[in-house]
Short mmCIF file of C-alpha atoms in Angstrom, two decimals:
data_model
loop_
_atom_site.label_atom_id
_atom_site.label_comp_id
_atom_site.label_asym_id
_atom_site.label_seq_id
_atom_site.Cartn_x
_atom_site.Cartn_y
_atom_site.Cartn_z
CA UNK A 87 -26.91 50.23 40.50
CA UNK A 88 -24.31 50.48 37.81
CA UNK A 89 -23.26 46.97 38.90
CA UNK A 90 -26.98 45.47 38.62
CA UNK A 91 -26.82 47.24 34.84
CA UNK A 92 -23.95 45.30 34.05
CA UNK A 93 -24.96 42.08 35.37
CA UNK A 94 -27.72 42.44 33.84
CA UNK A 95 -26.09 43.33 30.43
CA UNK A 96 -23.74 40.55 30.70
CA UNK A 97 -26.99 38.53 31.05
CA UNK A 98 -28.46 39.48 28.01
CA UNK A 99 -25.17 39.06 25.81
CA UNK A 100 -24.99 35.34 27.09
CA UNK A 101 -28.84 34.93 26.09
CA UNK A 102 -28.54 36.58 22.83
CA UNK A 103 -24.89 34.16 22.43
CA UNK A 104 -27.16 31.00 23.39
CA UNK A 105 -29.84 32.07 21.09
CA UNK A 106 -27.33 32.48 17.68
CA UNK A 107 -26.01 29.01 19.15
CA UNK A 108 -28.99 27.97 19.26
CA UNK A 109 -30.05 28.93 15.62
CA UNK A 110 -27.06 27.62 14.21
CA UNK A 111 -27.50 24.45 16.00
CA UNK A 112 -30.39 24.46 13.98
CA UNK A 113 -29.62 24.87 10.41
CA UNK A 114 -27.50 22.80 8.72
CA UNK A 115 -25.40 25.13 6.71
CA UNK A 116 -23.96 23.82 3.11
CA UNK A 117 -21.04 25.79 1.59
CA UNK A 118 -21.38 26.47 -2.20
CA UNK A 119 -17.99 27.14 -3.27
CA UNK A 120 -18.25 28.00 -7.58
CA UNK A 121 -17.85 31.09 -9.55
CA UNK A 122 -20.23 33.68 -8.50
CA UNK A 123 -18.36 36.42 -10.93
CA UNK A 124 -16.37 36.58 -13.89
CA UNK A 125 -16.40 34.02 -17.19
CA UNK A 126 -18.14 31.60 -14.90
CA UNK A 127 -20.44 33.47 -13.48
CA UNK A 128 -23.61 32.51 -15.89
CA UNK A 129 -23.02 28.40 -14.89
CA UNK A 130 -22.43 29.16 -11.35
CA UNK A 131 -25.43 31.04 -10.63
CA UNK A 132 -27.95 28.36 -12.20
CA UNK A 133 -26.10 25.96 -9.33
CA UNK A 134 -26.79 27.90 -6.95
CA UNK A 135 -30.45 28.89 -7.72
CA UNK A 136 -31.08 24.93 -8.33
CA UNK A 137 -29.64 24.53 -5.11
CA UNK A 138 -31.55 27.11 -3.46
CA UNK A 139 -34.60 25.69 -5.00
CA UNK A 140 -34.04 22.08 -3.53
CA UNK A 141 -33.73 23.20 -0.48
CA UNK A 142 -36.92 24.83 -0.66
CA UNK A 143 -38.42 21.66 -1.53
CA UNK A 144 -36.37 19.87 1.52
CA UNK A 145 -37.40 22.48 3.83
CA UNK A 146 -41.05 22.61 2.70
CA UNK A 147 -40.69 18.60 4.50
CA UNK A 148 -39.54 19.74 7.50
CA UNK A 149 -35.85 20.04 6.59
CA UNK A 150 -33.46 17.36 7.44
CA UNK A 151 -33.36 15.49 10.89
CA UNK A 152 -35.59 18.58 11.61
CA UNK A 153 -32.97 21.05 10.65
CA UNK A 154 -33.11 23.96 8.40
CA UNK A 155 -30.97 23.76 5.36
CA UNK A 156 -28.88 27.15 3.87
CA UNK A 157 -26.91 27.28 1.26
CA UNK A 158 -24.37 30.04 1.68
CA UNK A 159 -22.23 30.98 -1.47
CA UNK A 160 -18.36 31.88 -1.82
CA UNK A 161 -17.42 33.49 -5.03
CA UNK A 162 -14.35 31.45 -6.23
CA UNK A 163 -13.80 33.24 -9.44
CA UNK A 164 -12.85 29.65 -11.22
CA UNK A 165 -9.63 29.94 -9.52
CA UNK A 166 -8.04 27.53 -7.31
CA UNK A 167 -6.06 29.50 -4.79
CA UNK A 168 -8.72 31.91 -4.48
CA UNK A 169 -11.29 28.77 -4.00
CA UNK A 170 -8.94 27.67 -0.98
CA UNK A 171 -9.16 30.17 0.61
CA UNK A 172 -13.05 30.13 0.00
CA UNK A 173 -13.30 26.72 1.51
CA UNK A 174 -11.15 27.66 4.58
CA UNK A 175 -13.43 30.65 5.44
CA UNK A 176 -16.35 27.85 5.14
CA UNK A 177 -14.64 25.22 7.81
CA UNK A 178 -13.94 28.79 10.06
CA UNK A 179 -17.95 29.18 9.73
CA UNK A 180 -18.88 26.18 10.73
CA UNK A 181 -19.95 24.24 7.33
CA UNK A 182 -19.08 20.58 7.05
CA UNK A 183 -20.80 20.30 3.50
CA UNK A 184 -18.85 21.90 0.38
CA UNK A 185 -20.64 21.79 -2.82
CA UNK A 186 -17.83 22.86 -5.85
CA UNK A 187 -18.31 21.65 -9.30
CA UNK A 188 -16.73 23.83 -12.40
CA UNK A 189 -13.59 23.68 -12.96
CA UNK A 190 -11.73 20.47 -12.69
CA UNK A 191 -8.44 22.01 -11.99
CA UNK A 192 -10.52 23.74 -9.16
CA UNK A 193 -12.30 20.63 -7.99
CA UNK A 194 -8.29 18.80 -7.32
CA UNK A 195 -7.11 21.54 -5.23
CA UNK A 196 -10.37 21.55 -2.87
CA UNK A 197 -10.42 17.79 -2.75
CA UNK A 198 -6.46 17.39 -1.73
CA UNK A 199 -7.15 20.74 0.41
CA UNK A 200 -9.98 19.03 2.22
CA UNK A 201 -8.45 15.42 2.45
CA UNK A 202 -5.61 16.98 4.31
CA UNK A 203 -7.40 18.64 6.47
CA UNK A 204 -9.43 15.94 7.70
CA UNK A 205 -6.10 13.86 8.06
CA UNK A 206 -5.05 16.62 10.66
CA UNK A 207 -8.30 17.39 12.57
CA UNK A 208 -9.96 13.83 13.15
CA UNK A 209 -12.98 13.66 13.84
CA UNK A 210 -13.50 17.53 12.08
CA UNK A 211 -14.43 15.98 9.08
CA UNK A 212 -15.34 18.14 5.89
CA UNK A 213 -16.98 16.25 2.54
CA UNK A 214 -16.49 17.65 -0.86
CA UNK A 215 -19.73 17.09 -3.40
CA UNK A 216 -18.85 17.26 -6.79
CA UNK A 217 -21.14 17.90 -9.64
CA UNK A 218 -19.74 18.98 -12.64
CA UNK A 219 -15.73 18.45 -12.49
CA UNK A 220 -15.01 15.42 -14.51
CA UNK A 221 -11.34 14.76 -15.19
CA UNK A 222 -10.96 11.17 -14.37
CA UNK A 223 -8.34 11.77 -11.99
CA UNK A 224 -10.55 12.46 -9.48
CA UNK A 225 -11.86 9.19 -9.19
CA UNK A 226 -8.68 7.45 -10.38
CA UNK A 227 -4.97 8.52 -9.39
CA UNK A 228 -6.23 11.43 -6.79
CA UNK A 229 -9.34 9.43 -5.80
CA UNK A 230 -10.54 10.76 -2.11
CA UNK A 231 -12.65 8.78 0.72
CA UNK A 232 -14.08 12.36 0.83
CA UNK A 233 -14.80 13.26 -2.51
CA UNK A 234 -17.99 12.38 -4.58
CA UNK A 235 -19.04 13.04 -8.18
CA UNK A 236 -22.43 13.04 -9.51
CA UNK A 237 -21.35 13.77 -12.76
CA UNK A 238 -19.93 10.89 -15.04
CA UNK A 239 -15.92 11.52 -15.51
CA UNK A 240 -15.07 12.88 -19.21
CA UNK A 241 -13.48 9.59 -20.30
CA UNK A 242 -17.07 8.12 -19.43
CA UNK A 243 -18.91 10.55 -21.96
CA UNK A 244 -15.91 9.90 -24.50
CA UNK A 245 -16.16 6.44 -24.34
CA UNK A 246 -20.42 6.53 -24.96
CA UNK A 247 -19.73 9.82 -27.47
CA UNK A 248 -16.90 7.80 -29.90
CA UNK A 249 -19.12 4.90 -29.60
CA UNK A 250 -22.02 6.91 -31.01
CA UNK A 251 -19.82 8.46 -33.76
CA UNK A 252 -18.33 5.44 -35.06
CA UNK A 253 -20.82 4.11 -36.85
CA UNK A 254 -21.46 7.61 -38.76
CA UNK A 255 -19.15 7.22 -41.96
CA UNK A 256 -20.00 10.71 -42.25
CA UNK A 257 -17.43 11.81 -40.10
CA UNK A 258 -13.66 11.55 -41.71
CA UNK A 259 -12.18 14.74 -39.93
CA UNK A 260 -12.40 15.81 -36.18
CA UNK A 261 -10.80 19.13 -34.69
CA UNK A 262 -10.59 18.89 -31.16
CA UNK A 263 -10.66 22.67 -29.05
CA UNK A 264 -11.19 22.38 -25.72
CA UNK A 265 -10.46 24.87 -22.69
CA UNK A 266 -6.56 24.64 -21.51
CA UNK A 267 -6.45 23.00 -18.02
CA UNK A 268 -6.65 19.53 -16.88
CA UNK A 269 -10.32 18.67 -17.89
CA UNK A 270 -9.74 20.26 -21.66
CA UNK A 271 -6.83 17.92 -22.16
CA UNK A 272 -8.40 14.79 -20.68
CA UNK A 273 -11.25 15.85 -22.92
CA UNK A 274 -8.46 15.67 -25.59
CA UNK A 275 -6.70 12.88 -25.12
CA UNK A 276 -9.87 10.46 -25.03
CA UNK A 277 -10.99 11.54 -28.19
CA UNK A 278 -8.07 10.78 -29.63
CA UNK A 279 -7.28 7.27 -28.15
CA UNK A 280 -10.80 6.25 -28.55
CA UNK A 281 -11.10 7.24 -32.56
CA UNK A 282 -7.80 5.83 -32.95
CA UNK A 283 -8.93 2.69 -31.55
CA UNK A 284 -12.45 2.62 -33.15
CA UNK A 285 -12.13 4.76 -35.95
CA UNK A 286 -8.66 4.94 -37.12
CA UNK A 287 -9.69 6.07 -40.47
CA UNK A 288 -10.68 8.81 -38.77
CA UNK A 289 -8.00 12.43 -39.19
CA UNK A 290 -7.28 14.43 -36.84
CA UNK A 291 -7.27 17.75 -38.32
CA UNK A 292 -6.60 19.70 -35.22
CA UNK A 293 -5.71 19.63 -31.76
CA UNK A 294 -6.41 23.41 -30.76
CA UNK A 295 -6.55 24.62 -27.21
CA UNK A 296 -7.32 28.10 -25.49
CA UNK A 297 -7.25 30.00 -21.90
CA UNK A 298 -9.99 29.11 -19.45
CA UNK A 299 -12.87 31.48 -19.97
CA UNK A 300 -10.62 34.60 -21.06
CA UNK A 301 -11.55 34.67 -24.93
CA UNK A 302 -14.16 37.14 -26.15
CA UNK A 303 -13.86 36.34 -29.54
CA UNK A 304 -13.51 33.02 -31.21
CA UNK A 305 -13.54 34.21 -34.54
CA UNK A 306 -9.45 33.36 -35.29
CA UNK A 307 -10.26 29.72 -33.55
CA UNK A 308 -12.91 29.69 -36.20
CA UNK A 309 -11.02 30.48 -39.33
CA UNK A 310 -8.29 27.83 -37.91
CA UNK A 311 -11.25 24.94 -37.95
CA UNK A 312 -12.52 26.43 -41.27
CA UNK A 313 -9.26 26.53 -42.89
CA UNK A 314 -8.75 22.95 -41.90
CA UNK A 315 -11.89 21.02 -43.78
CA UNK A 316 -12.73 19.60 -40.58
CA UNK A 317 -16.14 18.28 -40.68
CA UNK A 318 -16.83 17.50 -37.26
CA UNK A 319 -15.56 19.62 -33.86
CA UNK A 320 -15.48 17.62 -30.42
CA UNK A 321 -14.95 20.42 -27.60
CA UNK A 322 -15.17 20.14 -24.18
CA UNK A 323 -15.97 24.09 -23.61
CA UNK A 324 -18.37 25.23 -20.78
CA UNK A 325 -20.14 28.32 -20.02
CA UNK A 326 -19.15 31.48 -21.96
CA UNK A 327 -16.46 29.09 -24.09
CA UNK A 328 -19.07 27.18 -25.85
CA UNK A 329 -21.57 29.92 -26.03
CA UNK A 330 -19.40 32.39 -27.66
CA UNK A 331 -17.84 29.40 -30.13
CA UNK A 332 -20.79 28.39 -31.24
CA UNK A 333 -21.31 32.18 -31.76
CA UNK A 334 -18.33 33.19 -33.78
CA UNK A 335 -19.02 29.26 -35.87
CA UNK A 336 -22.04 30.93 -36.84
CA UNK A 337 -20.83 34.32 -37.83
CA UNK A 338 -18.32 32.52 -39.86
CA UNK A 339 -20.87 30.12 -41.78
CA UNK A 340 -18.33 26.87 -40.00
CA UNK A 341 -20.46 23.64 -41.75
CA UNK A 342 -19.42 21.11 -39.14
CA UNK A 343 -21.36 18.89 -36.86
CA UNK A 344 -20.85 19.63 -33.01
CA UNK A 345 -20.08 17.10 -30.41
CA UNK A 346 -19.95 18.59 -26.81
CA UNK A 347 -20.54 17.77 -23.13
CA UNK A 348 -22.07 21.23 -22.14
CA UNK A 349 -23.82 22.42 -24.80
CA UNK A 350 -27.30 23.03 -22.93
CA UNK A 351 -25.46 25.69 -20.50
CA UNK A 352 -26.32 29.15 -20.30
CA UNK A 353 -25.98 30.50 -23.52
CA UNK A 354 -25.62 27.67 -25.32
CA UNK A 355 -29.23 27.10 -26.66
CA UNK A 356 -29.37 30.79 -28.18
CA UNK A 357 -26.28 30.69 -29.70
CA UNK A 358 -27.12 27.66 -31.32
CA UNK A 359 -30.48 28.54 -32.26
CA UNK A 360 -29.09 32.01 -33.78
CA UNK A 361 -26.36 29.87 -35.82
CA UNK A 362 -29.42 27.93 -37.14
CA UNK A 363 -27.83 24.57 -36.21
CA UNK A 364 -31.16 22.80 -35.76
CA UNK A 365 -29.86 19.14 -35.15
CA UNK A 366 -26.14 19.38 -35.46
CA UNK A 367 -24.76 20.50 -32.24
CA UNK A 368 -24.67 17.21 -30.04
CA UNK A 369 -24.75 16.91 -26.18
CA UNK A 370 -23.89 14.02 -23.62
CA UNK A 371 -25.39 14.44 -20.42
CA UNK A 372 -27.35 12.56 -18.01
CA UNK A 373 -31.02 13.98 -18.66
CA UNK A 374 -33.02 16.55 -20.94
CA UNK A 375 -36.33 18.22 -20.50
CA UNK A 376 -38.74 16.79 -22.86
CA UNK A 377 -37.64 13.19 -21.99
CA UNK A 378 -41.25 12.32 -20.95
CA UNK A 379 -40.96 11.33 -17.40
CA UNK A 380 -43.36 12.73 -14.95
CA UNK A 381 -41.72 13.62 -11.96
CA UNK A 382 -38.85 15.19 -13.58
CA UNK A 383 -41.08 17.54 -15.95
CA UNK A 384 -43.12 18.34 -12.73
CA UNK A 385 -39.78 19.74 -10.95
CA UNK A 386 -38.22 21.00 -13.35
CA UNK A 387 -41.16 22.91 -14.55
CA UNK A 388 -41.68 24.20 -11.21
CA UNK A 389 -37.64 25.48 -11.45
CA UNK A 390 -38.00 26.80 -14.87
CA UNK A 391 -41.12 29.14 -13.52
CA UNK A 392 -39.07 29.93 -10.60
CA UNK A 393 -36.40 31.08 -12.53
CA UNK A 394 -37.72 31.61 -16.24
CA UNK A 395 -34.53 32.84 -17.29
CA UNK A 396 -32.09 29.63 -16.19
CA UNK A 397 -32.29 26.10 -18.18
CA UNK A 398 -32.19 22.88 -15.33
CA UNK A 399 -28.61 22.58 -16.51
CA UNK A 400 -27.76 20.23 -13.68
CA UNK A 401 -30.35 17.32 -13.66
CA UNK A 402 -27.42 15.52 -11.44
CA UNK A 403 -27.53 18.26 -8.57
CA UNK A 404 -31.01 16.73 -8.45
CA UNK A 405 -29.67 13.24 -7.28
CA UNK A 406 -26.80 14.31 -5.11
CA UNK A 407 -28.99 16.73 -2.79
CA UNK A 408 -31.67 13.95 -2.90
CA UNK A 409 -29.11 11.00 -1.92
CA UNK A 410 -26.97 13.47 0.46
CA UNK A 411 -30.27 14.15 2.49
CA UNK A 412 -31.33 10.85 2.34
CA UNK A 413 -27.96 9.61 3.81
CA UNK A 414 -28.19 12.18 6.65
CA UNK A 415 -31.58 10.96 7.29
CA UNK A 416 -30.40 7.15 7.55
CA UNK A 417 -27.60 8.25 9.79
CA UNK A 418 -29.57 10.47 11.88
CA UNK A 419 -26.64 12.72 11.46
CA UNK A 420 -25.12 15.73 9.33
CA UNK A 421 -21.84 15.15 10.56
CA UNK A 422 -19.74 13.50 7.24
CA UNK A 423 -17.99 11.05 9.52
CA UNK A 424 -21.51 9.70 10.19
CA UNK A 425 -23.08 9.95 6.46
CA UNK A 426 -20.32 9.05 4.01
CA UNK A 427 -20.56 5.79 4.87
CA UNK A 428 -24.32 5.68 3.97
CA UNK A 429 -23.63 7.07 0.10
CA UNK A 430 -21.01 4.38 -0.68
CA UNK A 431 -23.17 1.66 -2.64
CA UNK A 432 -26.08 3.57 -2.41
CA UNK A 433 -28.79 3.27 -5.12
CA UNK A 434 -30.87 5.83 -6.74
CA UNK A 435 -33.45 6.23 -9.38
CA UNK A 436 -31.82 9.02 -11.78
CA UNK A 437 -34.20 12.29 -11.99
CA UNK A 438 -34.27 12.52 -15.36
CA UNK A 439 -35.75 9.35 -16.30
CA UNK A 440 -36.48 7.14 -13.33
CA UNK A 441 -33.73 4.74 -14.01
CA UNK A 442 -31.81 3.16 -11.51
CA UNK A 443 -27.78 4.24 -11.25
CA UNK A 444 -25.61 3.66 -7.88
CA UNK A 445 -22.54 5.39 -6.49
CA UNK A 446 -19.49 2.91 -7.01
CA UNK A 447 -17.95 2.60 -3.19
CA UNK A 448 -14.83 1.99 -5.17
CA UNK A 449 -13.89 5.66 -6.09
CA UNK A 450 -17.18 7.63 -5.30
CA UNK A 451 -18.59 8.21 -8.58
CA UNK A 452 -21.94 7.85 -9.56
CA UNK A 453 -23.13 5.92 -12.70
CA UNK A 454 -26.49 6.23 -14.29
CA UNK A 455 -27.99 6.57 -17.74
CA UNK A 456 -26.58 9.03 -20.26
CA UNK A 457 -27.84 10.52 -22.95
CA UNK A 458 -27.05 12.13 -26.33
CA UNK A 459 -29.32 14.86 -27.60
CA UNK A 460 -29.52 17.28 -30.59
CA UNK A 461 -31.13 20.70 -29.83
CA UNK A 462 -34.02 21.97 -32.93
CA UNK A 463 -37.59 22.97 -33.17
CA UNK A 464 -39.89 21.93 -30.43
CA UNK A 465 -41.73 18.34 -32.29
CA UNK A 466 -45.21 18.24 -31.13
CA UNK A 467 -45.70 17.26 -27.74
CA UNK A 468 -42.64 18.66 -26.19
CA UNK A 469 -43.37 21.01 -23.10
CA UNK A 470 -40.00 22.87 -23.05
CA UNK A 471 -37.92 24.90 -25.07
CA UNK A 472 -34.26 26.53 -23.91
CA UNK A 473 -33.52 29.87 -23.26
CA UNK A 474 -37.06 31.18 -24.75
CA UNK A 475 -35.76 29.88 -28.40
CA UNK A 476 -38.61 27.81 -29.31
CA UNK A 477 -35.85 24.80 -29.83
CA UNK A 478 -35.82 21.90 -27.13
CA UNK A 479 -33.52 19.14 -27.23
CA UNK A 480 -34.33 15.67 -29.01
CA UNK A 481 -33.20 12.44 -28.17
CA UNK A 482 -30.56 10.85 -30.35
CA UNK A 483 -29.27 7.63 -28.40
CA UNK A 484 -29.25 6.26 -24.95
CA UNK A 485 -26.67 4.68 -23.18
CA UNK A 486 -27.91 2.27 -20.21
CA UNK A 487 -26.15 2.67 -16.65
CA UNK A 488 -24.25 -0.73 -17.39
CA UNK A 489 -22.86 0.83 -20.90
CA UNK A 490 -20.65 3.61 -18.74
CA UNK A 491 -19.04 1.09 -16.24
CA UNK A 492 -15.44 2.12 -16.95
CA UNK A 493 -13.16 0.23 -14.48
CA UNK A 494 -10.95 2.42 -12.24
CA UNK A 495 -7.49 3.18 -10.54
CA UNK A 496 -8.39 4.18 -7.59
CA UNK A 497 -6.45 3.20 -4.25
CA UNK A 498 -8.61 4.80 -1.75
CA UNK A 499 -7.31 6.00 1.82
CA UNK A 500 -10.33 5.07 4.64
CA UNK A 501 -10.03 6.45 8.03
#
């Protein structure tokens, strides 16, 4: 008897074991690996509900290949050992798919981490989907067959932003403050090549740099750009950095013009709205709401009600899930070995604005139409404001997909 109980036990284990199996064979899991806590926190959340919410859309369809899709987070804190270690508990769980995206000194270790561990478990192959880390040697001098960035590289944005400035003569002197770590320096170090190049009568009043989401109060930064009779700040801050900046500019009464990449974060919107700097804070990105195209104002208003609190921060997550499942799809496969191939020279119409851009086999980065905006009142027509501010941002230029098409150094390693 007590033997028939224990066959029988052991029976039901190994059923319950095939089930799980079973299940798992039947999602296809994605690793988000972006702060989830901390000074990051606010940025890393809106990726993951925008994730979350494609998904949704993608599993509304039927999924992909006829697969679930999950989205499982790991808190990296904006730190790269921790994020490591984040990524390695991923591969031990099964995921193939790691989306990471803030923090560009972040985004080097997890591409090296992953592009050695594919060189010593062929065949295991893990991808790395970047949307938001942008120093340009990711797709240059550390360029990886399995890395891809959605998000145009910070000397791209420089190159369309110094463009856009040069022809304003009322710009005669730039303080630069950006984050310190790899991306705030390459941030940096454009600006000043490229207005020494096309604005050399351009000064350089200050060169100012500050720990990675650690500062609480910006007002000393502020007297420092005050004190300098800058009239215009170029900053690469994210997140809290450029929230709080903007903050302790308007405390201060700072009468500058604003040239960022991140401006429309979380955050950003109110603090620029409560400095009442309707039209002079500046933002390069690759979409707004209120830019008039259909199917974009349709999803994102459909995210915005879904989470009224969040701005669609990241209209590029929008084309990498889309092209990602669209390249499983054509390989019939989730397996990276199988779909990489299928993203290199592929073509996609951008979300925010329909407009064709295409993922450079080259080095893996994806080019499309940018934009610079100014954030104000709502003019009539416009559907959306930010952050519940009753300001939207307002196109200022456009720069066409062909206009970004900086050449690169990449040497890339193919399996």
């Amino acid at each position: 008897m007590k033997r028939l109980i224990g066959s029988t036990v052991l029976a039901l284990s190994l059923l319950g074991a095939t089930a799980i199996s079973a299940l798992a064979q039947d999602t296809l899991k994605i690793g988000y690996v972006d702060p989830l806590s901390g000074g990051g926190a606010s940025i890393g959340q809106i990726g993951m509900n925008q994730l979350n919410f494609i998904t949704d859309e993608i599993n509304a369809k039927g999924g992909v290949n006829g697969k679930k899709v999950e989205i499982v987070g790991y808190d990296n804190q904006t730190n790269p050992q921790i994020s490591l270690v984040q990524v390695q508990k991923a591969i031990d769980e099964g995921i193939k798919v790691i989306v990471q995206g803030n923090g560009s000194s972040v985004a080097v270790a997890v591409s090296d981490f992953i592009t050695k561990y594919n060189d010593r478990n062929p065949g295991a192959n893990i991808v790395h989907l970047n949307y938001a880390a942008i120093d340009p040697v990711l797709t240059n001098e550390k360029c990886s067959y399995w890395h891809f960035t959605w998000d145009a590289s910070a000397a791209i944005k420089m190159e369309a932003l110094t463009n856009f400035i040069k022809d304003k003569k009322d710009v005669k002197k730039v303080y630069l403050i950006s984050q310190d770590y790899s991306f705030g320096h390459a941030v940096a170090g454009a600006a000043k090549s490229m207005l020494q190049a096309k604005r050399p009568d351009v000064e350089i009043v200050g060169d100012e740099f500050h720990p990675l989401v650690k500062i609480t109060d910006f007002a000393p930064y502020v007297a420092k750009i005050k004190a300098s009779g800058a009239d215009t700040v170029i900053t690469g801050n994210w997140g809290q950095d450029l929230a709080l900046l903007i903050k302790a500019a308007g405390q201060a009464g700072l009468d500058v013009d604003w040239y960022t990449f991140y401006a429309g974060g979380a955050g950003g919107p109110t603090a620029i709205k409560q400095a009442n700097l309707a039209d002079r804070v500046f933002q390069i990105n690759e979409g707004i709401n209120n830019q008039g195209y259909g199917p974009a104002e349709e999803r994102a208003g459909a995210l915005m009600k879904r989470f009224a609190n969040a701005p669609v921060y990241y209209p590029r997550m929008f084309n990498m899930m889309d092209m990602v499942f669209q390249a499983m799809t054509e390989a019939k496969s989730e397996d990276p070995g199988d779909f990489v191939p299928k993203l290199e020279g592929m073509k996609h119409n951008s979300f925010a604005a329909g407009a064709e851009g295409f993922l450079r086999a080259d080095d893996h980065q994806f080019f499309q139409p940018l934009y610079i905006s100014t954030l104000g009142p709502l003019d009539a027509g416009q559907k959306f404001d930010e952050e519940h501010t009753g300001w939207g941002w307002k196109m200022a230029a456009e720069i066409p997909t062909e206009s970004t098409l900086l050449p690169t150094t990449c040497e890339m390693k193919r399996p």
